[in-house]
Short mmCIF file of C-alpha atoms and ligand atoms in Angstrom, two decimals:
data_model
loop_
_atom_site.label_atom_id
_atom_site.label_comp_id
_atom_site.label_asym_id
_atom_site.label_seq_id
_atom_site.Cartn_x
_atom_site.Cartn_y
_atom_site.Cartn_z
CA MET A 258 -79.48 55.22 40.55
CA THR A 259 -77.82 55.78 37.20
CA SER A 260 -76.79 52.56 35.56
CA VAL A 261 -73.11 51.81 35.24
CA LEU A 262 -73.93 49.72 32.22
CA SER A 263 -74.70 51.36 28.90
CA ASP A 264 -78.21 51.89 27.56
CA ARG A 265 -77.00 49.77 24.68
CA ILE A 266 -76.61 46.66 26.81
CA ASN A 267 -79.51 47.42 29.12
CA GLN A 268 -81.84 47.54 26.15
CA MET A 269 -80.56 44.31 24.63
CA GLU A 270 -82.49 41.05 25.04
CA GLU A 271 -80.47 38.00 26.03
CA SER A 272 -80.24 35.31 23.34
CA ALA A 273 -83.21 33.07 24.21
CA THR A 274 -81.65 30.03 22.55
CA LEU A 275 -78.44 30.32 24.54
CA ALA A 276 -80.34 31.22 27.74
CA MET A 277 -82.50 28.10 27.49
CA ALA A 278 -79.46 25.95 26.73
CA LYS A 279 -77.72 27.37 29.82
CA LYS A 280 -80.75 26.64 31.98
CA ALA A 281 -80.94 23.05 30.69
CA ARG A 282 -77.21 22.62 31.35
CA GLU A 283 -77.60 23.91 34.94
CA LEU A 284 -80.49 21.55 35.66
CA LYS A 285 -78.53 18.63 34.21
CA ALA A 286 -75.60 19.54 36.49
CA GLN A 287 -77.99 19.26 39.44
CA GLY A 288 -78.61 15.66 38.39
CA ILE A 289 -82.01 16.26 36.74
CA ASP A 290 -82.56 14.15 33.64
CA ILE A 291 -83.18 16.97 31.16
CA ILE A 292 -83.51 16.32 27.43
CA SER A 293 -82.39 19.49 25.73
CA LEU A 294 -84.11 20.21 22.43
CA SER A 295 -83.49 23.92 22.80
CA LEU A 296 -80.14 24.62 21.22
CA GLY A 297 -79.71 24.54 17.48
CA GLU A 298 -76.51 22.58 17.56
CA PRO A 299 -75.62 19.39 15.66
CA ASP A 300 -75.12 16.45 18.03
CA PHE A 301 -72.62 14.94 15.58
CA LYS A 302 -68.88 15.26 16.01
CA THR A 303 -66.89 17.30 13.51
CA PRO A 304 -65.88 14.82 10.74
CA LYS A 305 -62.52 13.12 11.33
CA HIS A 306 -60.70 14.50 8.27
CA ILE A 307 -61.47 18.05 9.45
CA GLN A 308 -60.15 17.28 12.93
CA GLU A 309 -57.02 15.79 11.34
CA ALA A 310 -56.44 18.90 9.21
CA ALA A 311 -56.57 21.05 12.33
CA LYS A 312 -54.07 18.78 14.10
CA ALA A 313 -51.77 18.80 11.08
CA SER A 314 -51.87 22.58 10.97
CA ILE A 315 -50.68 22.71 14.58
CA ASP A 316 -47.81 20.36 13.75
CA GLU A 317 -46.90 22.49 10.75
CA GLY A 318 -46.45 25.36 13.19
CA LYS A 319 -47.39 27.99 10.61
CA TYR A 320 -50.71 29.16 11.93
CA PHE A 321 -50.04 30.53 15.40
CA ALA A 322 -49.64 34.18 14.43
CA TYR A 323 -52.37 36.75 13.74
CA PRO A 324 -54.11 35.62 10.56
CA PRO A 325 -54.96 38.18 7.86
CA VAL A 326 -58.05 40.08 9.05
CA ALA A 327 -60.35 38.87 6.24
CA GLY A 328 -59.10 35.28 6.45
CA TYR A 329 -56.32 33.22 4.86
CA GLN A 330 -56.15 33.76 1.12
CA ASP A 331 -56.46 30.03 0.26
CA LEU A 332 -59.60 29.72 2.39
CA ARG A 333 -61.14 32.82 0.79
CA GLU A 334 -60.34 31.38 -2.63
CA ALA A 335 -61.86 28.01 -1.75
CA ILE A 336 -65.04 29.71 -0.48
CA ALA A 337 -65.29 31.86 -3.62
CA LYS A 338 -64.84 28.75 -5.81
CA LYS A 339 -67.59 26.91 -3.93
CA LEU A 340 -69.93 29.90 -4.32
CA ARG A 341 -69.22 30.12 -8.05
CA GLU A 342 -69.54 26.39 -8.73
CA GLU A 343 -72.25 25.26 -6.33
CA ASN A 344 -74.26 28.41 -5.70
CA LYS A 345 -73.84 29.83 -9.22
CA ILE A 346 -72.70 33.17 -7.83
CA ALA A 347 -70.55 33.82 -10.90
CA ASP A 348 -68.97 37.06 -9.64
CA ALA A 349 -67.73 35.66 -6.31
CA LYS A 350 -63.98 36.20 -5.93
CA ALA A 351 -61.64 35.86 -2.95
CA GLU A 352 -61.71 39.65 -2.48
CA ASN A 353 -65.49 39.48 -1.83
CA ILE A 354 -65.07 37.04 1.03
CA VAL A 355 -64.57 38.00 4.68
CA VAL A 356 -64.07 35.13 7.12
CA SER A 357 -65.23 35.83 10.68
CA THR A 358 -65.62 34.19 14.07
CA GLY A 359 -68.91 32.48 13.18
CA ALA A 360 -71.81 33.61 11.00
CA LYS A 361 -73.24 35.50 13.96
CA HIS A 362 -70.14 37.67 13.90
CA SER A 363 -70.43 38.03 10.12
CA ILE A 364 -73.99 39.32 10.51
CA ALA A 365 -72.92 41.73 13.27
CA ASN A 366 -70.16 43.11 11.01
CA VAL A 367 -72.61 43.65 8.17
CA PHE A 368 -75.18 45.52 10.25
CA MET A 369 -72.53 47.60 12.02
CA CYS A 370 -71.16 48.60 8.62
CA MET A 371 -74.45 49.30 6.86
CA ILE A 372 -76.95 50.69 9.33
CA ASN A 373 -77.30 54.31 10.36
CA GLU A 374 -79.53 55.52 13.19
CA GLY A 375 -83.16 55.11 12.11
CA ASP A 376 -82.55 52.89 9.07
CA GLU A 377 -85.12 50.13 8.73
CA VAL A 378 -84.33 46.47 8.11
CA VAL A 379 -87.14 44.17 7.01
CA ILE A 380 -86.92 40.80 8.75
CA PHE A 381 -88.81 37.82 7.43
CA SER A 382 -90.60 36.47 10.51
CA PRO A 383 -90.42 34.01 12.26
CA TYR A 384 -86.74 34.88 12.38
CA TRP A 385 -83.57 33.83 14.13
CA VAL A 386 -83.27 35.42 17.59
CA SER A 387 -80.16 37.50 17.02
CA TYR A 388 -81.18 39.50 13.93
CA ALA A 389 -83.39 42.05 15.69
CA GLU A 390 -80.98 42.62 18.57
CA ILE A 391 -77.98 43.16 16.30
CA ILE A 392 -79.97 45.55 14.09
CA LYS A 393 -81.03 47.56 17.16
CA LEU A 394 -77.47 47.60 18.47
CA ALA A 395 -76.40 49.16 15.17
CA GLY A 396 -79.09 51.86 15.58
CA GLY A 397 -81.52 50.33 13.10
CA ILE A 398 -85.22 49.58 13.36
CA PRO A 399 -86.32 45.99 12.75
CA VAL A 400 -89.56 45.79 10.75
CA THR A 401 -91.08 42.33 10.52
CA ILE A 402 -93.25 40.76 7.85
CA GLU A 403 -94.97 37.63 9.08
CA GLY A 404 -95.28 34.26 7.39
CA SER A 405 -98.24 32.12 8.43
CA LEU A 406 -98.42 28.43 9.30
CA GLU A 407 -100.67 27.92 6.25
CA ASN A 408 -97.90 29.31 4.02
CA ASN A 409 -95.15 27.29 5.74
CA PHE A 410 -94.26 30.49 7.60
CA LYS A 411 -92.89 32.13 4.47
CA ALA A 412 -93.53 35.85 4.12
CA THR A 413 -94.07 36.87 0.50
CA ALA A 414 -92.69 39.34 -2.03
CA LYS A 415 -96.00 41.21 -1.82
CA GLN A 416 -95.65 41.63 1.93
CA LEU A 417 -92.09 42.84 1.38
CA GLU A 418 -93.25 45.41 -1.16
CA GLU A 419 -95.80 46.76 1.32
CA ALA A 420 -93.22 46.99 4.12
CA ILE A 421 -90.61 48.95 2.16
CA THR A 422 -90.33 52.65 3.04
CA ASP A 423 -87.86 55.43 2.22
CA LYS A 424 -85.88 54.30 5.24
CA THR A 425 -85.54 50.62 4.30
CA LYS A 426 -81.88 49.80 3.92
CA ALA A 427 -81.84 46.02 3.89
CA ILE A 428 -83.85 42.83 4.23
CA ILE A 429 -82.78 39.64 5.98
CA TYR A 430 -84.05 36.08 5.86
CA SER A 431 -82.64 32.62 6.45
CA SER A 432 -83.27 29.73 4.06
CA PRO A 433 -83.44 26.95 5.14
CA CYS A 434 -85.00 28.90 7.98
CA ASN A 435 -84.24 28.93 11.65
CA PRO A 436 -86.72 28.53 13.42
CA THR A 437 -89.23 27.07 10.93
CA GLY A 438 -87.16 24.76 8.74
CA SER A 439 -88.87 26.25 5.67
CA VAL A 440 -86.99 26.62 2.40
CA PHE A 441 -87.61 29.46 -0.04
CA SER A 442 -87.92 28.15 -3.59
CA LYS A 443 -86.05 29.75 -6.49
CA GLU A 444 -89.32 31.23 -7.73
CA GLU A 445 -90.15 32.76 -4.36
CA LEU A 446 -86.69 34.30 -4.12
CA GLU A 447 -86.92 35.57 -7.69
CA ALA A 448 -90.13 37.41 -6.80
CA ILE A 449 -88.38 38.89 -3.74
CA ALA A 450 -85.40 39.93 -5.88
CA GLU A 451 -87.70 41.76 -8.29
CA VAL A 452 -89.13 43.82 -5.41
CA VAL A 453 -85.65 44.56 -4.07
CA LYS A 454 -84.38 45.73 -7.44
CA LYS A 455 -87.08 48.39 -7.65
CA LYS A 456 -85.50 50.39 -4.83
CA GLU A 457 -82.12 52.03 -5.13
CA ASN A 458 -79.60 51.00 -2.48
CA LEU A 459 -81.71 48.26 -0.95
CA PHE A 460 -79.62 45.23 0.07
CA VAL A 461 -80.37 41.61 0.85
CA ILE A 462 -78.71 39.69 3.64
CA ALA A 463 -79.23 36.05 2.70
CA ASP A 464 -78.43 33.79 5.64
CA GLU A 465 -77.65 30.40 4.10
CA ILE A 466 -76.03 28.75 7.12
CA TYR A 467 -78.36 25.72 6.87
CA GLU A 468 -77.60 25.24 3.15
CA LEU A 469 -76.27 21.71 3.66
CA ILE A 470 -79.37 20.55 5.58
CA ASN A 471 -82.00 20.88 2.90
CA PHE A 472 -84.34 17.97 2.12
CA THR A 473 -85.72 19.50 -1.09
CA GLY A 474 -82.40 18.92 -2.86
CA LYS A 475 -82.63 22.47 -4.18
CA HIS A 476 -80.88 25.45 -2.67
CA ALA A 477 -81.25 28.85 -4.30
CA SER A 478 -78.82 31.69 -3.62
CA ILE A 479 -80.40 35.06 -4.36
CA ALA A 480 -76.94 36.52 -5.14
CA SER A 481 -76.85 34.31 -8.26
CA PHE A 482 -79.86 36.02 -9.85
CA PRO A 483 -79.34 38.69 -12.53
CA GLY A 484 -78.50 42.06 -11.01
CA MET A 485 -78.41 40.72 -7.45
CA PHE A 486 -74.70 40.18 -6.78
CA GLU A 487 -74.16 43.90 -6.17
CA ARG A 488 -77.08 43.99 -3.73
CA THR A 489 -76.55 40.83 -1.73
CA ILE A 490 -74.50 39.82 1.26
CA THR A 491 -74.53 36.03 1.38
CA VAL A 492 -73.87 34.75 4.89
CA ASN A 493 -72.72 31.19 5.51
CA GLY A 494 -70.51 29.22 7.84
CA PHE A 495 -69.32 25.85 9.02
CA SER A 496 -71.30 25.39 12.25
CA LYS A 497 -74.29 23.47 10.94
CA GLY A 498 -73.37 21.58 7.77
CA TYR A 499 -70.00 20.39 9.11
CA ALA A 500 -70.95 20.12 12.81
CA MET A 501 -68.40 22.77 13.72
CA THR A 502 -70.29 25.07 16.10
CA GLY A 503 -67.40 25.38 18.54
CA TRP A 504 -64.76 26.13 15.92
CA ARG A 505 -66.36 29.50 15.21
CA VAL A 506 -65.91 30.07 11.49
CA GLY A 507 -68.40 31.92 9.31
CA TYR A 508 -68.13 34.13 6.26
CA ILE A 509 -69.79 36.61 3.96
CA CYS A 510 -69.62 37.08 0.24
CA ALA A 511 -70.40 40.72 -0.46
CA PRO A 512 -69.87 43.51 -2.99
CA LEU A 513 -66.29 44.68 -2.64
CA PHE A 514 -67.00 47.95 -0.80
CA ILE A 515 -69.06 46.09 1.83
CA ALA A 516 -66.44 43.34 2.18
CA LYS A 517 -63.78 46.03 2.71
CA ALA A 518 -65.94 47.79 5.30
CA CYS A 519 -66.47 44.53 7.19
CA GLU A 520 -62.73 43.85 7.10
CA LYS A 521 -62.13 47.31 8.60
CA MET A 522 -64.78 46.75 11.30
CA GLN A 523 -63.35 43.32 12.15
CA GLY A 524 -59.84 44.80 12.25
CA GLN A 525 -60.93 47.01 15.13
CA PHE A 526 -63.04 44.46 17.01
CA THR A 527 -61.61 40.96 16.77
CA SER A 528 -58.89 40.75 14.05
CA GLY A 529 -58.80 37.64 11.86
CA GLY A 530 -60.55 34.46 13.07
CA THR A 531 -58.56 31.69 14.80
CA GLY A 532 -55.89 30.31 12.47
CA ILE A 533 -56.28 26.61 13.35
CA ALA A 534 -60.06 26.82 12.93
CA GLN A 535 -59.59 28.37 9.50
CA ARG A 536 -57.34 25.46 8.46
CA ALA A 537 -60.09 23.09 9.61
CA ALA A 538 -62.63 25.11 7.61
CA LEU A 539 -60.44 24.84 4.50
CA ALA A 540 -60.42 21.06 4.86
CA ALA A 541 -64.20 21.09 5.35
CA ILE A 542 -64.99 23.12 2.25
CA SER A 543 -62.46 21.57 -0.11
CA GLY A 544 -62.50 17.98 1.17
CA ASP A 545 -64.83 14.99 0.94
CA GLN A 546 -68.47 16.02 1.47
CA THR A 547 -69.74 12.52 2.34
CA ALA A 548 -69.99 13.17 6.08
CA SER A 549 -72.17 16.26 5.54
CA LYS A 550 -74.43 14.26 3.23
CA GLU A 551 -74.76 11.52 5.83
CA MET A 552 -75.64 14.00 8.53
CA GLU A 553 -78.26 15.52 6.26
CA LYS A 554 -79.76 12.07 5.74
CA ALA A 555 -79.82 11.44 9.49
CA TYR A 556 -81.64 14.77 10.03
CA LEU A 557 -84.20 13.77 7.42
CA ASN A 558 -84.87 10.47 9.23
CA ARG A 559 -85.27 12.35 12.48
CA ARG A 560 -87.55 14.89 10.83
CA ASP A 561 -89.84 12.06 9.74
CA LEU A 562 -89.69 10.42 13.16
CA VAL A 563 -90.53 13.61 15.06
CA LEU A 564 -93.25 14.53 12.56
CA LYS A 565 -95.01 11.23 13.27
CA LEU A 566 -94.66 11.73 17.03
CA ILE A 567 -95.85 15.36 16.93
CA GLN A 568 -98.90 14.34 14.93
CA GLU A 569 -99.82 11.98 17.78
CA ILE A 570 -100.00 14.87 20.27
CA PRO A 571 -103.46 16.48 20.30
CA GLY A 572 -103.17 20.27 20.14
CA PHE A 573 -99.90 20.55 18.20
CA LYS A 574 -100.27 22.08 14.74
CA THR A 575 -97.26 21.84 12.47
CA HIS A 576 -96.18 22.16 8.87
CA VAL A 577 -93.55 19.84 7.44
CA PRO A 578 -90.11 21.48 7.64
CA GLU A 579 -87.95 21.04 4.54
CA GLY A 580 -84.55 21.81 6.01
CA ALA A 581 -82.46 22.84 9.05
CA PHE A 582 -83.32 20.75 12.15
CA TYR A 583 -86.31 22.41 13.74
CA PHE A 584 -90.05 21.96 14.14
CA PHE A 585 -92.02 25.08 14.93
CA PRO A 586 -95.49 23.95 16.04
CA ASP A 587 -98.34 26.27 16.95
CA ILE A 588 -99.44 25.43 20.50
CA THR A 589 -102.26 27.97 21.07
CA TYR A 590 -104.58 25.02 21.81
CA PHE A 591 -103.02 24.86 25.28
CA PHE A 592 -103.49 28.52 26.16
CA GLY A 593 -105.84 28.83 29.16
CA LYS A 594 -105.36 25.18 30.17
CA SER A 595 -103.92 24.20 33.59
CA ALA A 596 -102.32 21.32 35.47
CA ASN A 597 -101.52 21.19 39.20
CA GLY A 598 -102.32 24.90 39.58
CA PHE A 599 -100.01 25.95 36.72
CA THR A 600 -101.83 27.77 33.93
CA ILE A 601 -100.47 28.14 30.41
CA ASN A 602 -101.07 31.69 29.19
CA ASN A 603 -98.45 31.85 26.46
CA ALA A 604 -95.59 29.98 24.80
CA ASP A 605 -93.15 31.04 27.54
CA ASP A 606 -95.38 29.36 30.15
CA PHE A 607 -95.65 26.28 27.95
CA CYS A 608 -91.85 25.97 27.79
CA ILE A 609 -91.49 26.44 31.56
CA TYR A 610 -94.21 23.85 32.13
CA LEU A 611 -92.46 21.31 29.87
CA LEU A 612 -89.09 22.01 31.44
CA GLU A 613 -90.43 21.48 34.96
CA LYS A 614 -92.97 18.70 34.38
CA ALA A 615 -91.48 16.83 31.43
CA ASN A 616 -87.82 17.79 31.86
CA VAL A 617 -87.63 18.69 28.19
CA SER A 618 -86.29 22.07 27.11
CA LEU A 619 -87.66 23.86 24.04
CA VAL A 620 -87.46 27.53 23.06
CA THR A 621 -90.46 29.85 23.14
CA GLY A 622 -91.63 31.21 19.80
CA GLU A 623 -91.72 34.66 21.41
CA ALA A 624 -87.95 34.91 20.84
CA PHE A 625 -88.44 34.28 17.11
CA GLY A 626 -91.31 36.76 16.67
CA ALA A 627 -94.04 34.07 16.81
CA PRO A 628 -95.62 34.01 20.28
CA ASN A 629 -98.04 31.16 19.46
CA CYS A 630 -95.30 28.67 18.67
CA VAL A 631 -92.41 26.79 20.24
CA ARG A 632 -89.21 25.60 18.61
CA ILE A 633 -88.17 21.97 18.89
CA SER A 634 -84.62 21.21 17.76
CA TYR A 635 -84.28 17.64 16.53
CA ALA A 636 -80.48 17.72 16.45
CA ALA A 637 -80.53 14.93 19.04
CA SER A 638 -80.35 11.13 18.96
CA GLU A 639 -83.44 9.13 17.95
CA GLU A 640 -83.61 7.65 21.47
CA GLU A 641 -83.65 11.11 23.02
CA LEU A 642 -86.22 12.34 20.53
CA VAL A 643 -88.57 9.40 21.18
CA GLU A 644 -88.26 9.81 24.94
CA ALA A 645 -88.67 13.61 24.77
CA MET A 646 -91.79 13.41 22.62
CA LYS A 647 -93.27 10.77 24.94
CA ARG A 648 -92.71 13.05 27.93
CA ILE A 649 -94.18 16.05 26.10
CA LYS A 650 -97.24 14.01 25.10
CA GLU A 651 -97.85 12.90 28.69
CA ALA A 652 -97.38 16.40 30.14
CA CYS A 653 -99.73 17.87 27.52
CA ALA A 654 -102.39 15.24 28.27
CA ASN A 655 -102.51 16.55 31.87
CA LEU A 656 -103.38 20.05 30.75
CA LYS A 657 -107.14 20.56 31.11
N1 PMP B 787 -77.78 32.27 11.38
C1 PMP B 787 -78.68 31.37 11.80
C2 PMP B 787 -80.00 31.31 11.11
C3 PMP B 787 -78.38 30.50 12.84
O1 PMP B 787 -79.27 29.60 13.25
C4 PMP B 787 -77.13 30.58 13.46
C5 PMP B 787 -76.91 29.65 14.61
N2 PMP B 787 -75.82 29.59 15.23
C6 PMP B 787 -76.22 31.54 12.99
C7 PMP B 787 -76.59 32.37 11.95
C8 PMP B 787 -74.86 31.74 13.58
O2 PMP B 787 -74.03 30.65 13.38
P1 PMP B 787 -72.52 30.61 13.84
O3 PMP B 787 -72.22 31.90 14.53
O4 PMP B 787 -72.40 29.43 14.75
O5 PMP B 787 -71.74 30.45 12.60
N1 LIG B 788 -78.26 29.20 16.09
C1 LIG B 788 -78.47 28.24 17.13
C2 LIG B 788 -79.88 28.35 17.66
O1 LIG B 788 -80.68 29.03 17.10
C3 LIG B 788 -77.40 28.35 18.17
C4 LIG B 788 -77.58 29.32 19.28
C5 LIG B 788 -77.37 30.72 18.86
O2 LIG B 788 -76.31 31.02 18.33
O3 LIG B 788 -78.33 31.47 19.04
O4 LIG B 788 -80.19 27.68 18.62
#
């Protein structure tokens, strides 16, 4: 039978992070006591002053109509100012900014605007689940370069150089990284920039959405390096650093012709992002940053707590993440082991086993290009984290 649905959608993988979160939600609704460490979503509430700004904007009554496609001018100006002052991206102006319905949407705009059939995009692996699927949707070919556990999962400039072909159009990485929590240093990014600059028309998509959850105290934006502004699309948003996942506001800072292309694309797909959410985003970016700093501190405490607990589980191998809110342990030790007739052959099996036997949901590393690992999100309360790690430890001890 011919499919009613397009090849495009039939060939697309479902988002593994969202799929696992949905499964955990369904089991919870059945009354099962699931601890969900699968979704990368802050458990904090959006800070009060941001909520208040959104409420005030409703009362003002000025933000109910279609917003400008690329975002309200004052928000674009505030973003550009932040990028100039904090990220040292000296050339960032309001005209370079396009505000979208979340950073995921920003990334989709960029790939839809830049990729032709057969263009290659180098992805630093392990990588966030949606990159490869969006690239394929746009007709591109994802090419991965792999970081290793020994190198904190960071692929290198040398690997990038070897992966570049005539067809390479762009590279994409996240730093701090989802799923590994690794942070690229300024020096590492400088080496990457040097490789990029050797090839005409090669662009960098720098996903900096975890910028505000960085325990090194140092965040480097590749767009700030000499000669890189014209080659970089900086992606950022409000979901993580301001606990605003549901408000759906993200943005890019890009060379003008790319920003204009994304505005055109967005004008045909979604129009401007929700007005009230943009007013909240303006309050977030231009207001008091204390709440974000406090959340960052809480994540650091949890990182240390979970690190200690992971180290007590025989068979888990982990590096020490420096940002975001994920651990990405290698769990190959358990491959071939069984409990109650259930054998673990891969990371998918391991996640199913933990979901069923420990009632803890994680995400398989398969979805992030690393089939020997699992992702643990520690954006959860300390009580939940302690209980979850206890359950995981017990379930793993049964595997023989
Ligand atoms: N990039 C990375 C690395 C992410 O983890 C996420 C998670 N949501 C996004 C982009 C998209 O963020 P959002 O659409 O919520 O702004
Ligand atoms: N980025 C988060 C994650 O990796 C949220 C889910 C998603 O958008 O994929 O879990």
